[in-house]
Short mmCIF file of C-alpha atoms in Angstrom, two decimals:
data_model
loop_
_atom_site.label_atom_id
_atom_site.label_comp_id
_atom_site.label_asym_id
_atom_site.label_seq_id
_atom_site.Cartn_x
_atom_site.Cartn_y
_atom_site.Cartn_z
CA MET U 1 -43.28 -2.75 10.82
CA ARG U 2 -45.19 -3.35 14.02
CA ASP U 3 -48.40 -1.94 12.52
CA PHE U 4 -48.08 -4.25 9.54
CA THR U 5 -47.85 -7.38 11.69
CA ASN U 6 -50.68 -6.18 13.95
CA ARG U 7 -52.90 -5.68 10.93
CA LEU U 8 -52.09 -9.20 9.71
CA LYS U 9 -52.90 -10.60 13.15
CA ARG U 10 -56.30 -8.92 13.11
CA LEU U 11 -57.05 -10.40 9.73
CA GLY U 12 -55.94 -13.82 10.94
CA LEU U 13 -53.40 -14.19 8.14
CA LEU U 14 -50.39 -14.38 10.42
CA LYS U 15 -51.69 -17.56 12.03
CA ARG U 16 -52.22 -19.24 8.69
CA ILE U 17 -49.01 -18.27 6.90
CA GLY U 18 -46.46 -17.64 9.58
CA LEU U 19 -44.12 -14.67 9.75
CA MET U 20 -41.10 -16.47 8.26
CA GLN U 21 -43.03 -17.67 5.25
CA LEU U 22 -44.36 -14.15 4.74
CA TRP U 23 -40.86 -12.69 4.62
CA LEU U 24 -39.60 -15.42 2.30
CA GLY U 25 -42.48 -14.73 -0.05
CA ALA U 26 -41.72 -10.99 -0.06
CA LEU U 27 -38.04 -11.70 -0.75
CA GLY U 28 -38.94 -14.05 -3.59
CA ALA U 29 -41.18 -11.40 -5.15
CA ILE U 30 -38.38 -8.85 -5.02
CA LEU U 31 -35.86 -11.25 -6.55
CA ALA U 32 -38.30 -12.23 -9.30
CA PHE U 33 -38.10 -8.70 -10.73
CA ALA U 34 -34.29 -8.41 -10.49
CA GLN U 35 -32.25 -8.23 -13.69
CA PRO U 36 -30.08 -11.26 -14.50
CA ALA U 37 -26.31 -10.82 -14.63
CA GLU U 38 -24.87 -10.47 -18.11
CA ALA U 39 -21.38 -11.09 -19.43
CA ALA U 40 -19.26 -8.18 -20.60
CA ASN U 41 -19.61 -7.18 -24.21
CA PRO U 42 -16.50 -7.31 -26.47
CA MET U 43 -15.73 -3.60 -25.94
CA GLU U 44 -15.62 -4.06 -22.16
CA LEU U 45 -13.51 -7.19 -22.06
CA ASN U 46 -9.99 -5.76 -21.96
CA PHE U 47 -10.57 -2.23 -23.05
CA GLY U 48 -7.98 0.04 -21.46
CA LEU U 49 -6.47 -2.62 -19.24
CA PHE U 50 -2.87 -2.41 -20.27
CA GLY U 51 -0.13 -3.51 -17.91
CA PRO U 52 2.55 -1.19 -16.63
CA LYS U 53 5.38 -0.48 -19.00
CA TYR U 54 8.52 -0.46 -16.92
CA ASP U 55 11.63 0.50 -18.83
CA GLY U 56 14.13 -0.32 -16.12
CA ARG U 57 15.51 3.21 -16.16
CA VAL U 58 16.37 3.75 -12.52
CA ALA U 59 18.69 6.52 -11.34
CA PRO U 60 22.17 5.64 -10.03
CA CYS U 61 22.73 5.23 -6.31
CA GLU U 62 24.14 8.75 -5.80
CA ALA U 63 20.94 10.38 -7.11
CA ALA U 64 18.96 9.47 -3.98
CA LEU U 65 21.32 10.92 -1.37
CA GLY U 66 19.68 14.36 -1.27
CA THR U 67 16.25 12.81 -0.80
CA ILE U 68 17.50 10.58 2.00
CA SER U 69 19.15 13.53 3.78
CA SER U 70 16.05 15.70 3.69
CA GLN U 71 13.65 12.90 4.66
CA PHE U 72 15.96 11.78 7.50
CA GLN U 73 16.13 15.30 8.93
CA GLU U 74 12.35 15.70 8.63
CA LYS U 75 11.66 12.33 10.29
CA GLU U 76 14.06 12.95 13.17
CA SER U 77 12.81 16.45 13.94
CA THR U 78 9.09 15.79 13.45
CA PHE U 79 8.61 12.36 15.00
CA TRP U 80 11.54 11.85 17.36
CA ASN U 81 12.25 15.42 18.49
CA SER U 82 15.89 14.96 17.55
CA ALA U 83 18.32 17.39 15.92
CA LEU U 84 20.22 14.63 14.09
CA THR U 85 21.07 15.27 10.45
CA ILE U 86 23.16 13.43 7.89
CA THR U 87 26.44 15.29 7.34
CA GLY U 88 28.19 12.93 4.93
CA TYR U 89 28.09 9.73 2.92
CA GLY U 90 30.75 7.14 2.17
CA ASN U 91 31.23 3.83 0.38
CA ILE U 92 27.98 4.17 -1.60
CA HIS U 93 27.59 1.15 -3.88
CA GLU U 94 24.91 -0.85 -5.69
CA THR U 95 24.00 -4.16 -4.07
CA ALA U 96 21.36 -5.38 -6.56
CA PHE U 97 19.35 -4.33 -9.60
CA ARG U 98 16.02 -6.03 -10.28
CA PRO U 99 16.90 -8.95 -7.98
CA TRP U 100 13.64 -10.81 -8.64
CA GLN U 101 11.82 -11.66 -11.84
CA SER U 102 11.86 -9.20 -14.70
CA ASP U 103 8.10 -8.59 -14.36
CA ASN U 104 8.44 -6.83 -11.00
CA ILE U 105 8.83 -3.10 -10.53
CA PRO U 106 12.46 -2.21 -11.31
CA ARG U 107 14.47 -1.28 -8.23
CA ARG U 108 18.09 -0.48 -7.62
CA TYR U 109 19.32 -1.48 -4.16
CA CYS U 110 22.21 0.44 -2.67
CA SER U 111 24.16 0.51 0.58
CA GLY U 112 26.76 2.71 2.18
CA ASN U 113 27.71 4.58 5.33
CA VAL U 114 26.38 7.85 6.73
CA GLN U 115 27.97 10.19 9.20
CA LEU U 116 25.52 11.98 11.44
CA SER U 117 25.73 15.37 13.13
CA ASP U 118 26.72 13.65 16.41
CA THR U 119 29.79 12.22 14.54
CA SER U 120 28.52 8.63 14.72
CA VAL U 121 28.73 6.44 11.60
CA HIS U 122 25.87 4.11 10.62
CA ALA U 123 25.10 1.88 7.66
CA VAL U 124 22.36 3.01 5.28
CA HIS U 125 20.41 0.70 2.98
CA TYR U 126 18.03 2.06 0.39
CA SER U 127 16.28 1.32 -2.87
CA ILE U 128 15.35 3.55 -5.78
CA ILE U 129 12.04 2.47 -7.31
CA GLU U 130 10.85 3.24 -10.83
CA ASP U 131 7.44 4.97 -10.67
CA GLY U 132 7.60 4.72 -6.87
CA GLY U 133 7.16 8.42 -6.17
CA PHE U 134 4.02 10.12 -4.90
CA ALA U 135 0.99 8.72 -6.75
CA GLY U 136 3.29 6.74 -9.05
CA PHE U 137 5.01 9.77 -10.57
CA GLY U 138 8.78 9.87 -10.57
CA GLN U 139 11.21 7.63 -8.80
CA GLY U 140 10.69 6.82 -5.14
CA VAL U 141 13.25 6.10 -2.46
CA GLU U 142 12.84 3.76 0.51
CA TRP U 143 15.68 3.93 3.01
CA CYS U 144 16.78 2.79 6.46
CA VAL U 145 19.66 3.94 8.67
CA THR U 146 20.82 1.03 10.82
CA GLY U 147 20.40 1.73 14.52
CA LEU U 148 17.94 4.58 13.91
CA ASP U 149 14.95 2.59 12.67
CA ARG U 150 13.05 3.62 15.78
CA ASN U 151 9.61 2.54 14.58
CA TRP U 152 10.99 -0.87 13.49
CA ALA U 153 9.65 -0.53 9.96
CA TYR U 154 12.66 -2.39 8.49
CA ASN U 155 13.76 -4.42 11.52
CA PRO U 156 15.96 -6.31 12.34
CA ALA U 157 18.94 -4.10 11.50
CA CYS U 158 17.30 -2.70 8.34
CA ARG U 159 17.11 -6.17 6.84
CA ALA U 160 13.78 -5.45 5.11
CA ALA U 161 15.34 -2.53 3.22
CA ARG U 162 17.83 -4.85 1.49
CA PRO U 163 17.16 -7.23 -1.42
#
């Protein structure tokens, strides 16, 4: 770059044109050969862009309890160095099903109580999500045990895990 400007100085062109005008001219030459933007052809317009087909088939509340137990034990031992496990469930009931518009991803919201290995009882709130599993395959479960949301993902008091 430096050699180019030095060569122009020796020829006396830099004094006549100016460096800024030189760069603008080079940019204009490059843009003159650029291809113009074109609209999509009819095959590209909406080809393969179909919306999700949610059927609303979400498992009942009891189907997620095994997943919650295993994920709770894994979270407590891996991240919090705790030996807590879920030993029992009680009062499991549905709190809402598709609480928003019908176009949203179907979810079943459930609540209940869990007894932990230290004999304490806490409330649990969770949702079962259609196509919410890993990479959109299978049903996913999002859950929160009140009082043990140590990273505050659903704070306050697991409110964000409820409808």
